Amino acid sequence: MRLSDLKPGETGVITKILGHGAFRKRVMEMGFVRGREVTMILNAPLQDPIKYSLMDYEVSLRRAEAQLIEIVPLEEWVKEEDKKLMIHPVDNNDEDAVDVRKDRIINIALVGNPNCGKTSLFNIVSGSHERVGNYAGVTIGAKEGSMKYKGYKFNIVDLPGTYSLSAYSPEELYVMRYLREEVPDIIVNVVVASNLERNLYLTTELIDMNRSMVIALNMYDELEKSHAKLEYEQLGKMLGVPIVPTKASSGWGIDKLLDTIIDVYELKNPDTRHIHIKMRPEVEQGVTVLKDEFKKDPTVSQKFAPRYLAIKMLERDPEVEHLLQDSPNYTKWCTLRDEENQRLEKELGDDANSIIASEKYGFIQGALAETFEGGEKQEEQSTKIIDAFVTNKLFGFPIFLLVMWLMFWATFQIGAYPMEWIENLVSWISVEIGKYMADGPFKDLLLDGIIGGVGGVIVFLPNILILYAFISFMEDSGYMARVAFIMDKLMHKMGLHGKSFIPLVMGFGCNVPAIMSTRIIESKSSRLITILINPFISCSARIPIYILLAGAFFPHYGAWVFVGLYVLGVIVAVITAKCLRKFWFKADETPFVMELPPYRIPTVKATIRNMWTKAKQYLQKMGGIILVASIIIWALSYFPRYESADVPATFKEAALADMPAETLESNSEDEIDELITNEYQQEYSILGHIGKAVEPVVRPMDFDWKTTCSLLAGCAAKEVVVSTLGVLYVGDDDAELLSERLQTPSRITGKAPFNQATALAFMVFVLLYFPCIASITAIVKETGSWKYGAFSVLYNTALAWILALVTYHIAILF
């Protein structure tokens, strides 16, 4: 019988893992080992993937992967006497003792499973404000911070979440290499108190490393609420690692944790001792053979303990093999490894990976049998009730679409009120400053360039904060992981991974961190495809453009225009992903194994902190790249200066011929001459020459040279598109005035800069054309090749031109 055969509510016991390679390694690390009970919870709305429960946590597998796990029904499972779980003896052995520095600077590495609260702990201790989310992969790189405590300086590094120390995913590889190369003084292993059995697997690997370590028993309040009892001090003595309960969300237990770190660092903690997690004799024999060989070569054991290397060598870990391959004894070690693996498979009927994983989980179960008494799992019940709706095949997709529509509606409608307040404030500041300054270039620079450019963008801050509030809620509550679950089958049909959906949703906020967060995807090809399609997901930087044009030309249908643009971006991303998978990347069979964390109510403090962080980043952007870009745009449009006498007679004649009769009748000759001079000034400025050179390319969409300049300016940041339009069309920071100007026919040409057709085409072009410089840089960095960055610029822009042209002509018809 296979795991996929279980029906909702049925429980089976694992007897064998049939898969190989990455899938086999991952599921064993997640706890899918022989003798483990697994309960089928429910199918995704499209019947794939399937949600299971084991070891008090939930995980999803694709149906094809579940078919690779053999089980027997729970009632048929008979435990033999020699398979009873007993705590393994430990071996107090300090042969690989680590030297300790005697200064008062302690380098600390935070290591733990995804979603264990490492980043919350890091924020509390270091005073940083890193993003915290209730799903795997929030930490996308090492975060560094420091603090002083009782005369010590703590240098703290928050490493990405990892289930084990292997070379399976980029995060695991990063953590493993960091621990090898940086050699922190103390490892703080963050463990979820309410999910000990799964979390302690990583702990056993850290024990094998023989590093100075402290366990932070985080989310201890959840353990208390369940009325479970854990004798954590006794458990710490068994593991040889002191355990300190903490509640990182509130800061409870942090002082005790820091005190314990100091004691371990100073070799004063009585619970600290090096143990060997003894496995069955057949396995120990193989470990000993390799360990003794490694001890003969001191160069290979400088960073890792010989026992750890021996275990990883038996598991055929590619990173350890890469580490050892330069040794002249490597061939000999490989031969010994192969002999021991063959012996283990012959004697025990399974491969080393499976046997070692089972032995470690046996040790963990035995230790918990003596120290842990289970309580009530109220949290599980509430999670099951919520999941019954949000992952249901009937309600899952409608609920998700409703959440998305509500997010866009709130961004457009609710954000309009504070936007108006900020707009009035900026306008008042501009008027007041203008009263007390003499006319001249500096006044023009300050009012038209700086306040006009930056002020025209800062008014959209409330809209962006509302968008981030929604995204933050989905991340912190655990709903984001469910979105990946219900979308996996659709993503798989696109040639992507279920986890790809998380970076894509994050792209609604900003494409740069979304591109970086693709590191949670184990498959290289899926990761690359997700990176390349992410710029099609409309980021918050485009919101000012949508609000400006949708509010001006579609005031009663703004939310629907928003939704339509976002849906178009997703459709283009889907089609691009399908094409990339078919013509560029080979088929991807990477397993979908993702933890579904319990739902948690996001704290107001965490949400406000996340929103403030985004607001600060946005304001810094205002004072940085957008300020510089606005000044440059103003200067390019201001120079060279022209007077009325510099305007050619032919230009004046052409302007008078195109000028509406109303303008000629309502203005004096001097006013008309000033209008023509200003138009000539803009058109033949440096910026005007640039815009006119590119204008023929976008002329089919009826974009003029000013519109073209704003699109080019968007390479710095998409918000600059709005500030450039403000500088060129009104020279003011007033968004309402700009909105009116874009709809009002020119007094010289008699033609409005935009109409509904050009507005729609412009928004489509902005949605799809080349990413900003920061996104291109992130693409090149994450892919490791400038070719992908060039592809993104060329392909996206070409696609934007085609679809904008189609949109324009369709809009003209209707």
mmCIF file of N, CA, C and O in Angstrom, residues 42-126:
data_model
loop_
_atom_site.group_PDB
_atom_site.id
_atom_site.type_symbol
_atom_site.label_atom_id
_atom_site.label_comp_id
_atom_site.label_asym_id
_atom_site.label_seq_id
_atom_site.Cartn_x
_atom_site.Cartn_y
_atom_site.Cartn_z
ATOM 1 N N LEU A 42 -6.177 16.057 3.967
ATOM 2 C CA LEU A 42 -7.092 16.409 2.886
ATOM 3 C C LEU A 42 -6.320 16.582 1.578
ATOM 4 O O LEU A 42 -5.094 16.719 1.573
ATOM 5 N N ASN A 43 -7.056 16.580 0.474
ATOM 6 C CA ASN A 43 -6.503 16.880 -0.837
ATOM 7 C C ASN A 43 -6.615 18.370 -1.108
ATOM 8 O O ASN A 43 -7.516 19.041 -0.593
ATOM 9 N N ALA A 44 -5.708 18.890 -1.924
ATOM 10 C CA ALA A 44 -5.826 20.264 -2.386
ATOM 11 C C ALA A 44 -7.070 20.375 -3.263
ATOM 12 O O ALA A 44 -7.622 19.365 -3.714
ATOM 13 N N PRO A 45 -7.538 21.598 -3.530
ATOM 14 C CA PRO A 45 -8.762 21.757 -4.338
ATOM 15 C C PRO A 45 -8.731 21.017 -5.662
ATOM 16 O O PRO A 45 -9.763 20.545 -6.124
ATOM 17 N N LEU A 46 -7.567 20.905 -6.278
ATOM 18 C CA LEU A 46 -7.452 20.196 -7.557
ATOM 19 C C LEU A 46 -6.953 18.764 -7.360
ATOM 20 O O LEU A 46 -6.428 18.150 -8.275
ATOM 21 N N GLN A 47 -7.090 18.248 -6.136
ATOM 22 C CA GLN A 47 -6.732 16.872 -5.776
ATOM 23 C C GLN A 47 -5.224 16.621 -5.720
ATOM 24 O O GLN A 47 -4.779 15.488 -5.562
ATOM 25 N N ASP A 48 -4.443 17.653 -5.843
ATOM 26 C CA ASP A 48 -2.987 17.512 -5.789
ATOM 27 C C ASP A 48 -2.399 18.876 -5.470
ATOM 28 O O ASP A 48 -2.796 19.872 -6.104
ATOM 29 N N PRO A 49 -1.511 19.015 -4.443
ATOM 30 C CA PRO A 49 -0.919 17.971 -3.611
ATOM 31 C C PRO A 49 -1.855 17.501 -2.497
ATOM 32 O O PRO A 49 -3.021 17.903 -2.452
ATOM 33 N N ILE A 50 -1.299 16.677 -1.604
ATOM 34 C CA ILE A 50 -2.059 16.110 -0.486
ATOM 35 C C ILE A 50 -1.414 16.565 0.819
ATOM 36 O O ILE A 50 -0.198 16.601 0.943
ATOM 37 N N LYS A 51 -2.250 16.904 1.794
ATOM 38 C CA LYS A 51 -1.749 17.335 3.096
ATOM 39 C C LYS A 51 -1.771 16.157 4.077
ATOM 40 O O LYS A 51 -2.778 15.461 4.202
ATOM 41 N N TYR A 52 -0.634 15.944 4.741
ATOM 42 C CA TYR A 52 -0.494 14.879 5.727
ATOM 43 C C TYR A 52 -0.085 15.473 7.071
ATOM 44 O O TYR A 52 0.423 16.607 7.148
ATOM 45 N N SER A 53 -0.262 14.686 8.102
ATOM 46 C CA SER A 53 0.157 15.068 9.443
ATOM 47 C C SER A 53 1.062 13.985 10.012
ATOM 48 O O SER A 53 0.740 12.798 9.928
ATOM 49 N N LEU A 54 2.216 14.421 10.526
ATOM 50 C CA LEU A 54 3.096 13.506 11.245
ATOM 51 C C LEU A 54 3.908 14.307 12.228
ATOM 52 O O LEU A 54 4.213 15.478 12.017
ATOM 53 N N MET A 55 4.231 13.691 13.350
ATOM 54 C CA MET A 55 5.036 14.332 14.391
ATOM 55 C C MET A 55 4.458 15.687 14.801
ATOM 56 O O MET A 55 5.177 16.655 15.015
ATOM 57 N N ASP A 56 3.140 15.799 14.865
ATOM 58 C CA ASP A 56 2.470 17.014 15.313
ATOM 59 C C ASP A 56 2.685 18.214 14.405
ATOM 60 O O ASP A 56 2.619 19.354 14.844
ATOM 61 N N TYR A 57 2.990 17.999 13.136
ATOM 62 C CA TYR A 57 3.024 19.108 12.189
ATOM 63 C C TYR A 57 2.471 18.611 10.864
ATOM 64 O O TYR A 57 2.276 17.419 10.659
ATOM 65 N N GLU A 58 2.179 19.549 9.987
ATOM 66 C CA GLU A 58 1.558 19.203 8.716
ATOM 67 C C GLU A 58 2.518 19.483 7.565
ATOM 68 O O GLU A 58 3.301 20.430 7.609
ATOM 69 N N VAL A 59 2.431 18.647 6.557
ATOM 70 C CA VAL A 59 3.307 18.776 5.402
ATOM 71 C C VAL A 59 2.523 18.355 4.171
ATOM 72 O O VAL A 59 1.576 17.552 4.271
ATOM 73 N N SER A 60 2.861 18.922 3.019
ATOM 74 C CA SER A 60 2.163 18.562 1.791
ATOM 75 C C SER A 60 3.116 17.869 0.826
ATOM 76 O O SER A 60 4.277 18.241 0.713
ATOM 77 N N LEU A 61 2.603 16.846 0.144
ATOM 78 C CA LEU A 61 3.353 16.118 -0.878
ATOM 79 C C LEU A 61 2.494 16.023 -2.127
ATOM 80 O O LEU A 61 1.266 15.934 -2.039
ATOM 81 N N ARG A 62 3.147 16.027 -3.264
ATOM 82 C CA ARG A 62 2.412 15.748 -4.485
ATOM 83 C C ARG A 62 2.019 14.272 -4.494
ATOM 84 O O ARG A 62 2.695 13.420 -3.917
ATOM 85 N N ARG A 63 0.945 13.968 -5.183
ATOM 86 C CA ARG A 63 0.425 12.598 -5.223
ATOM 87 C C ARG A 63 1.471 11.630 -5.781
ATOM 88 O O ARG A 63 1.641 10.508 -5.279
ATOM 89 N N ALA A 64 2.206 12.077 -6.813
ATOM 90 C CA ALA A 64 3.223 11.211 -7.409
ATOM 91 C C ALA A 64 4.334 10.886 -6.411
ATOM 92 O O ALA A 64 4.925 9.799 -6.455
ATOM 93 N N GLU A 65 4.635 11.824 -5.518
ATOM 94 C CA GLU A 65 5.670 11.595 -4.524
ATOM 95 C C GLU A 65 5.161 10.696 -3.391
ATOM 96 O O GLU A 65 5.890 9.854 -2.865
ATOM 97 N N ALA A 66 3.879 10.880 -3.031
ATOM 98 C CA ALA A 66 3.298 10.040 -1.990
ATOM 99 C C ALA A 66 3.245 8.576 -2.436
ATOM 100 O O ALA A 66 3.268 7.654 -1.608
ATOM 101 N N GLN A 67 3.194 8.350 -3.744
ATOM 102 C CA GLN A 67 3.171 6.977 -4.259
ATOM 103 C C GLN A 67 4.524 6.284 -4.091
ATOM 104 O O GLN A 67 4.622 5.069 -4.239
ATOM 105 N N LEU A 68 5.557 7.048 -3.771
ATOM 106 C CA LEU A 68 6.885 6.466 -3.576
ATOM 107 C C LEU A 68 7.145 6.079 -2.123
ATOM 108 O O LEU A 68 8.253 5.679 -1.772
ATOM 109 N N ILE A 69 6.143 6.214 -1.273
ATOM 110 C CA ILE A 69 6.294 5.872 0.142
ATOM 111 C C ILE A 69 5.371 4.709 0.460
ATOM 112 O O ILE A 69 4.141 4.822 0.345
ATOM 113 N N GLU A 70 5.961 3.574 0.848
ATOM 114 C CA GLU A 70 5.174 2.392 1.204
ATOM 115 C C GLU A 70 4.725 2.492 2.658
ATOM 116 O O GLU A 70 5.495 2.903 3.538
ATOM 117 N N ILE A 71 3.481 2.074 2.909
ATOM 118 C CA ILE A 71 2.936 2.098 4.261
ATOM 119 C C ILE A 71 2.107 0.839 4.490
ATOM 120 O O ILE A 71 1.804 0.096 3.549
ATOM 121 N N VAL A 72 1.756 0.633 5.748
ATOM 122 C CA VAL A 72 0.724 -0.350 6.089
ATOM 123 C C VAL A 72 -0.269 0.368 6.983
ATOM 124 O O VAL A 72 0.090 1.314 7.693
ATOM 125 N N PRO A 73 -1.540 -0.026 6.950
ATOM 126 C CA PRO A 73 -2.518 0.608 7.837
ATOM 127 C C PRO A 73 -2.090 0.479 9.293
ATOM 128 O O PRO A 73 -1.446 -0.503 9.691
ATOM 129 N N LEU A 74 -2.454 1.453 10.091
ATOM 130 C CA LEU A 74 -2.028 1.493 11.484
ATOM 131 C C LEU A 74 -2.413 0.225 12.232
ATOM 132 O O LEU A 74 -1.619 -0.317 13.022
ATOM 133 N N GLU A 75 -3.613 -0.270 11.959
ATOM 134 C CA GLU A 75 -4.092 -1.440 12.706
ATOM 135 C C GLU A 75 -3.315 -2.709 12.350
ATOM 136 O O GLU A 75 -3.338 -3.689 13.101
ATOM 137 N N GLU A 76 -2.623 -2.704 11.223
ATOM 138 C CA GLU A 76 -1.859 -3.884 10.826
ATOM 139 C C GLU A 76 -0.411 -3.837 11.307
ATOM 140 O O GLU A 76 0.332 -4.811 11.155
ATOM 141 N N TRP A 77 -0.040 -2.694 11.825
ATOM 142 C CA TRP A 77 1.362 -2.519 12.230
ATOM 143 C C TRP A 77 1.587 -3.185 13.597
ATOM 144 O O TRP A 77 0.947 -2.853 14.583
ATOM 145 N N VAL A 78 2.455 -4.139 13.626
ATOM 146 C CA VAL A 78 2.791 -4.815 14.874
ATOM 147 C C VAL A 78 4.239 -4.513 15.212
ATOM 148 O O VAL A 78 5.154 -4.812 14.436
ATOM 149 N N LYS A 79 4.453 -3.897 16.352
ATOM 150 C CA LYS A 79 5.813 -3.530 16.739
ATOM 151 C C LYS A 79 6.499 -4.715 17.404
ATOM 152 O O LYS A 79 5.998 -5.277 18.377
ATOM 153 N N GLU A 80 7.639 -5.096 16.884
ATOM 154 C CA GLU A 80 8.429 -6.164 17.465
ATOM 155 C C GLU A 80 9.225 -5.635 18.649
ATOM 156 O O GLU A 80 9.518 -4.454 18.746
ATOM 157 N N GLU A 81 9.625 -6.562 19.546
ATOM 158 C CA GLU A 81 10.302 -6.152 20.770
ATOM 159 C C GLU A 81 11.614 -5.418 20.489
ATOM 160 O O GLU A 81 11.953 -4.451 21.150
ATOM 161 N N ASP A 82 12.321 -5.893 19.472
ATOM 162 C CA ASP A 82 13.622 -5.258 19.212
ATOM 163 C C ASP A 82 13.485 -3.934 18.485
ATOM 164 O O ASP A 82 14.489 -3.262 18.231
ATOM 165 N N LYS A 83 12.238 -3.519 18.164
ATOM 166 C CA LYS A 83 12.035 -2.230 17.514
ATOM 167 C C LYS A 83 11.434 -1.214 18.461
ATOM 168 O O LYS A 83 11.064 -0.130 18.062
ATOM 169 N N LYS A 84 11.320 -1.582 19.742
ATOM 170 C CA LYS A 84 10.799 -0.637 20.711
ATOM 171 C C LYS A 84 11.770 0.534 20.828
ATOM 172 O O LYS A 84 12.980 0.359 20.805
ATOM 173 N N LEU A 85 11.185 1.700 20.988
ATOM 174 C CA LEU A 85 12.019 2.894 21.036
ATOM 175 C C LEU A 85 12.691 3.004 22.393
ATOM 176 O O LEU A 85 12.030 3.061 23.432
ATOM 177 N N MET A 86 13.978 2.989 22.387
ATOM 178 C CA MET A 86 14.761 3.120 23.614
ATOM 179 C C MET A 86 15.771 4.240 23.410
ATOM 180 O O MET A 86 16.274 4.453 22.307
ATOM 181 N N ILE A 87 16.034 4.934 24.466
ATOM 182 C CA ILE A 87 17.028 5.990 24.351
ATOM 183 C C ILE A 87 18.393 5.366 24.126
ATOM 184 O O ILE A 87 18.759 4.379 24.760
ATOM 185 N N HIS A 88 19.136 5.889 23.187
ATOM 186 C CA HIS A 88 20.454 5.365 22.868
ATOM 187 C C HIS A 88 21.458 5.823 23.917
ATOM 188 O O HIS A 88 21.373 6.935 24.427
ATOM 189 N N PRO A 89 22.417 4.991 24.241
ATOM 190 C CA PRO A 89 23.456 5.439 25.169
ATOM 191 C C PRO A 89 24.285 6.527 24.512
ATOM 192 O O PRO A 89 24.394 6.598 23.298
ATOM 193 N N VAL A 90 24.825 7.411 25.319
ATOM 194 C CA VAL A 90 25.673 8.473 24.806
ATOM 195 C C VAL A 90 27.089 8.254 25.286
ATOM 196 O O VAL A 90 27.337 7.595 26.296
ATOM 197 N N ASP A 91 27.991 8.778 24.546
ATOM 198 C CA ASP A 91 29.404 8.569 24.819
ATOM 199 C C ASP A 91 30.044 9.904 25.131
ATOM 200 O O ASP A 91 30.138 10.773 24.270
ATOM 201 N N ASN A 92 30.436 10.110 26.372
ATOM 202 C CA ASN A 92 31.120 11.341 26.739
ATOM 203 C C ASN A 92 32.542 11.276 26.199
ATOM 204 O O ASN A 92 33.368 10.518 26.701
ATOM 205 N N ASN A 93 32.781 12.027 25.189
ATOM 206 C CA ASN A 93 34.079 11.932 24.522
ATOM 207 C C ASN A 93 34.472 13.315 24.062
ATOM 208 O O ASN A 93 33.806 13.910 23.216
ATOM 209 N N ASP A 94 35.534 13.851 24.612
ATOM 210 C CA ASP A 94 35.971 15.192 24.275
ATOM 211 C C ASP A 94 37.199 15.186 23.385
ATOM 212 O O ASP A 94 38.015 16.099 23.407
ATOM 213 N N GLU A 95 37.330 14.140 22.566
ATOM 214 C CA GLU A 95 38.527 14.023 21.747
ATOM 215 C C GLU A 95 38.594 15.119 20.696
ATOM 216 O O GLU A 95 39.665 15.456 20.209
ATOM 217 N N ASP A 96 37.450 15.724 20.355
ATOM 218 C CA ASP A 96 37.440 16.772 19.334
ATOM 219 C C ASP A 96 37.106 18.131 19.958
ATOM 220 O O ASP A 96 36.446 18.960 19.345
ATOM 221 N N ALA A 97 37.516 18.350 21.208
ATOM 222 C CA ALA A 97 37.166 19.578 21.915
ATOM 223 C C ALA A 97 37.617 20.805 21.128
ATOM 224 O O ALA A 97 38.646 20.819 20.477
ATOM 225 N N VAL A 98 36.791 21.852 21.184
ATOM 226 C CA VAL A 98 37.058 23.063 20.435
ATOM 227 C C VAL A 98 37.683 24.114 21.338
ATOM 228 O O VAL A 98 37.227 24.335 22.459
ATOM 229 N N ASP A 99 38.744 24.749 20.885
ATOM 230 C CA ASP A 99 39.363 25.826 21.644
ATOM 231 C C ASP A 99 38.430 27.023 21.706
ATOM 232 O O ASP A 99 37.689 27.301 20.773
ATOM 233 N N VAL A 100 38.464 27.732 22.818
ATOM 234 C CA VAL A 100 37.593 28.883 23.012
ATOM 235 C C VAL A 100 38.429 30.145 23.135
ATOM 236 O O VAL A 100 39.422 30.175 23.852
ATOM 237 N N ARG A 101 38.034 31.178 22.421
ATOM 238 C CA ARG A 101 38.727 32.452 22.533
ATOM 239 C C ARG A 101 38.449 33.073 23.887
ATOM 240 O O ARG A 101 37.365 32.931 24.438
ATOM 241 N N LYS A 102 39.409 33.800 24.427
ATOM 242 C CA LYS A 102 39.276 34.341 25.770
ATOM 243 C C LYS A 102 38.998 35.842 25.771
ATOM 244 O O LYS A 102 39.170 36.488 26.792
ATOM 245 N N ASP A 103 38.625 36.447 24.630
ATOM 246 C CA ASP A 103 38.251 37.857 24.661
ATOM 247 C C ASP A 103 36.776 37.955 25.056
ATOM 248 O O ASP A 103 36.137 36.967 25.386
ATOM 249 N N ARG A 104 36.243 39.149 25.027
ATOM 250 C CA ARG A 104 34.862 39.358 25.466
ATOM 251 C C ARG A 104 33.947 39.690 24.282
ATOM 252 O O ARG A 104 32.971 40.410 24.430
ATOM 253 N N ILE A 105 34.308 39.205 23.110
ATOM 254 C CA ILE A 105 33.453 39.303 21.921
ATOM 255 C C ILE A 105 33.007 37.897 21.559
ATOM 256 O O ILE A 105 33.827 37.009 21.350
ATOM 257 N N ILE A 106 31.703 37.689 21.522
ATOM 258 C CA ILE A 106 31.155 36.357 21.258
ATOM 259 C C ILE A 106 30.430 36.380 19.918
ATOM 260 O O ILE A 106 29.472 37.137 19.725
ATOM 261 N N ASN A 107 30.888 35.570 18.985
ATOM 262 C CA ASN A 107 30.237 35.449 17.678
ATOM 263 C C ASN A 107 29.204 34.328 17.727
ATOM 264 O O ASN A 107 29.542 33.182 18.043
ATOM 265 N N ILE A 108 27.969 34.672 17.428
ATOM 266 C CA ILE A 108 26.843 33.743 17.590
ATOM 267 C C ILE A 108 26.165 33.517 16.246
ATOM 268 O O ILE A 108 25.932 34.462 15.491
ATOM 269 N N ALA A 109 25.841 32.270 15.956
ATOM 270 C CA ALA A 109 25.068 31.930 14.760
ATOM 271 C C ALA A 109 23.724 31.350 15.186
ATOM 272 O O ALA A 109 23.680 30.408 15.984
ATOM 273 N N LEU A 110 22.630 31.920 14.696
ATOM 274 C CA LEU A 110 21.289 31.386 14.967
ATOM 275 C C LEU A 110 20.949 30.358 13.893
ATOM 276 O O LEU A 110 20.910 30.678 12.699
ATOM 277 N N VAL A 111 20.730 29.129 14.316
ATOM 278 C CA VAL A 111 20.448 28.031 13.390
ATOM 279 C C VAL A 111 19.157 27.350 13.823
ATOM 280 O O VAL A 111 18.948 27.098 15.015
ATOM 281 N N GLY A 112 18.306 27.038 12.868
ATOM 282 C CA GLY A 112 17.062 26.351 13.200
ATOM 283 C C GLY A 112 16.250 26.043 11.963
ATOM 284 O O GLY A 112 16.587 26.459 10.850
ATOM 285 N N ASN A 113 15.159 25.301 12.164
ATOM 286 C CA ASN A 113 14.250 24.989 11.065
ATOM 287 C C ASN A 113 13.564 26.257 10.554
ATOM 288 O O ASN A 113 13.489 27.253 11.282
ATOM 289 N N PRO A 114 13.060 26.233 9.320
ATOM 290 C CA PRO A 114 12.239 27.354 8.871
ATOM 291 C C PRO A 114 11.044 27.557 9.806
ATOM 292 O O PRO A 114 10.499 26.593 10.347
ATOM 293 N N ASN A 115 10.686 28.810 9.998
ATOM 294 C CA ASN A 115 9.490 29.139 10.775
ATOM 295 C C ASN A 115 9.616 28.792 12.253
ATOM 296 O O ASN A 115 8.636 28.503 12.919
ATOM 297 N N CYS A 116 10.865 28.805 12.771
ATOM 298 C CA CYS A 116 11.058 28.480 14.194
ATOM 299 C C CYS A 116 11.179 29.723 15.059
ATOM 300 O O CYS A 116 11.281 29.605 16.286
ATOM 301 N N GLY A 117 11.193 30.895 14.465
ATOM 302 C CA GLY A 117 11.283 32.130 15.246
ATOM 303 C C GLY A 117 12.680 32.699 15.358
ATOM 304 O O GLY A 117 12.921 33.562 16.208
ATOM 305 N N LYS A 118 13.605 32.237 14.504
ATOM 306 C CA LYS A 118 14.975 32.753 14.564
ATOM 307 C C LYS A 118 15.026 34.265 14.342
ATOM 308 O O LYS A 118 15.710 34.986 15.073
ATOM 309 N N THR A 119 14.318 34.717 13.322
ATOM 310 C CA THR A 119 14.387 36.135 12.990
ATOM 311 C C THR A 119 13.734 36.987 14.072
ATOM 312 O O THR A 119 14.199 38.088 14.378
ATOM 313 N N SER A 120 12.660 36.497 14.701
ATOM 314 C CA SER A 120 12.061 37.211 15.831
ATOM 315 C C SER A 120 13.067 37.320 16.978
ATOM 316 O O SER A 120 13.205 38.382 17.597
ATOM 317 N N LEU A 121 13.762 36.236 17.246
ATOM 318 C CA LEU A 121 14.790 36.240 18.291
ATOM 319 C C LEU A 121 15.918 37.209 17.923
ATOM 320 O O LEU A 121 16.392 37.982 18.758
ATOM 321 N N PHE A 122 16.317 37.181 16.661
ATOM 322 C CA PHE A 122 17.367 38.081 16.184
ATOM 323 C C PHE A 122 16.939 39.542 16.365
ATOM 324 O O PHE A 122 17.725 40.389 16.810
ATOM 325 N N ASN A 123 15.688 39.851 16.027
ATOM 326 C CA ASN A 123 15.193 41.223 16.164
ATOM 327 C C ASN A 123 15.198 41.683 17.615
ATOM 328 O O ASN A 123 15.568 42.816 17.929
ATOM 329 N N ILE A 124 14.789 40.794 18.517
ATOM 330 C CA ILE A 124 14.745 41.145 19.938
ATOM 331 C C ILE A 124 16.144 41.409 20.473
ATOM 332 O O ILE A 124 16.407 42.394 21.169
ATOM 333 N N VAL A 125 17.075 40.515 20.148
ATOM 334 C CA VAL A 125 18.423 40.599 20.714
ATOM 335 C C VAL A 125 19.228 41.741 20.102
ATOM 336 O O VAL A 125 19.902 42.486 20.809
ATOM 337 N N SER A 126 19.153 41.883 18.775
ATOM 338 C CA SER A 126 20.003 42.863 18.102
ATOM 339 C C SER A 126 19.336 44.218 17.908
ATOM 340 O O SER A 126 19.994 45.189 17.546
#
